[in-house]
Amino acid sequence: MLTQLRTIVRASGSYLPERVLTNFDLEKMVETSNEWIVQRSGIHERHIAADDETTSSLAVKAAERALASAGLTADDIDLIICATTTPDLVLPSTAALIQYKLGVHQGAAFDVSAVCAGFVYGVSIADKFLKAGAFKRALVFGAETLSRIIDWTDRTTCVLFGDGAGCLILEAQYAAEDGRGVLSTHLRTDGRYHDKLYVNGGVSSTKSSGTVHMEGRDVFKFAVAGTADVVYDAFAATGLSVDNLDWFIPHQANERIIMGGAAKLGIPADKVVMTVGQHGNTSAASIPLALDTAVRDGRIKKGDLILIEALGGGFCWASGLIRW
Ligand code: ACO
């Protein structure tokens, strides 16, 4: 009997730059207060990349941890996908640089641009390739140096973001035990919202990189109420429901968005993994950073059912159900 290939999670890894920027540090930089930032966003501190660090260097450190956890080496990887909005260079891709730095000399590497939803898009793409038998083992990253595209004089944005990288090693397996693996992913984009959350620069428009701008209240409303469709699609596709979930790991933008979204979906607070308080919003990196945090502190265990979900600029939004 022919068995279908499944995409199994072999390991996670993450890395945060050493430098920590607290709300109290920000009080000295812009007209703001620790109280305001905590009350509106739940963020206490964020990590900022050093001058000699780049998105690919953060990602490589995350990958080394994931490979060590899985007992694998670079030679075992044949697909690298990096979700990022802050690439090292316009070309080649950050994924190609990660491939070079890790010493992977086979397969393919490319970047994904779906802003804060990028990691879920990356998992979805890798899952399709692995299930099709095109590659054997993928490293999927969310990696960002958001601090490089923040206007550090704009208090409405600079208090929210941070830097970091996280990844998953995904593997194609025929005999997946206990129904483990990536069960279903669902992606959406609606470009009519392109001007709600954007960077005001780019190669072909301004020949510069620009800085982050957003209509905070509109983003907030859509993030809480507009993204439930992809979660309901994931439940419909798998026959699972909120009651089956062990963990909800949404994009870590803002504590009020996360808890508002969880309440709308009927997910109890004790099933929500929240790292935004210590990491800030690290865009595509936020979900793999939160995942790896909860794996390493022992919350996530083999066989747990995990829902990941994210909204980012575009708007792009996405969900994924994973049996760990
Ligand atoms: N410190 C102190 N005061 C501030 C700050 C600050 N850092 N930033 C804004 N304010 C002021 C404003 O100027 C305004 O003052 P005014 O009333 O005198 O004009 C007041 O605080 C209220 O501003 P609002 O923008 O209305 O505040 P709001 O309650 O909407 O909170 C926030 C702002 C936190 C950005 C909220 O809209 C939000 O969470 N939006 C979601 C956006 C988000 O998380 N984006 C992240 C990227 S998107 C993503 O990852 C999906």
Short mmCIF file of N, CA, C and O in Angstrom, two decimals, residues 33 106 117 214 252 314:
data_model
loop_
_atom_site.label_atom_id
_atom_site.label_comp_id
_atom_site.label_asym_id
_atom_site.label_seq_id
_atom_site.Cartn_x
_atom_site.Cartn_y
_atom_site.Cartn_z
N SER A 33 6.40 56.60 27.94
CA SER A 33 6.58 56.11 29.31
C SER A 33 6.45 54.59 29.32
O SER A 33 5.73 54.01 28.50
N GLN A 106 23.70 21.97 -1.28
CA GLN A 106 22.77 21.20 -2.11
C GLN A 106 21.39 21.85 -2.04
O GLN A 106 21.14 22.70 -1.18
N ALA A 117 3.38 37.72 8.54
CA ALA A 117 2.82 36.40 8.26
C ALA A 117 3.82 35.50 7.54
O ALA A 117 3.52 34.35 7.23
N MET A 214 2.29 53.00 10.06
CA MET A 214 1.04 52.22 10.14
C MET A 214 -0.11 53.05 10.68
O MET A 214 0.10 54.05 11.37
N GLN A 252 3.42 37.69 17.52
CA GLN A 252 3.55 38.45 18.77
C GLN A 252 3.69 39.94 18.45
O GLN A 252 4.79 40.50 18.45
N GLY A 314 0.18 44.15 4.00
CA GLY A 314 -0.35 43.62 2.74
C GLY A 314 -1.83 43.96 2.56
O GLY A 314 -2.18 44.56 1.60
#
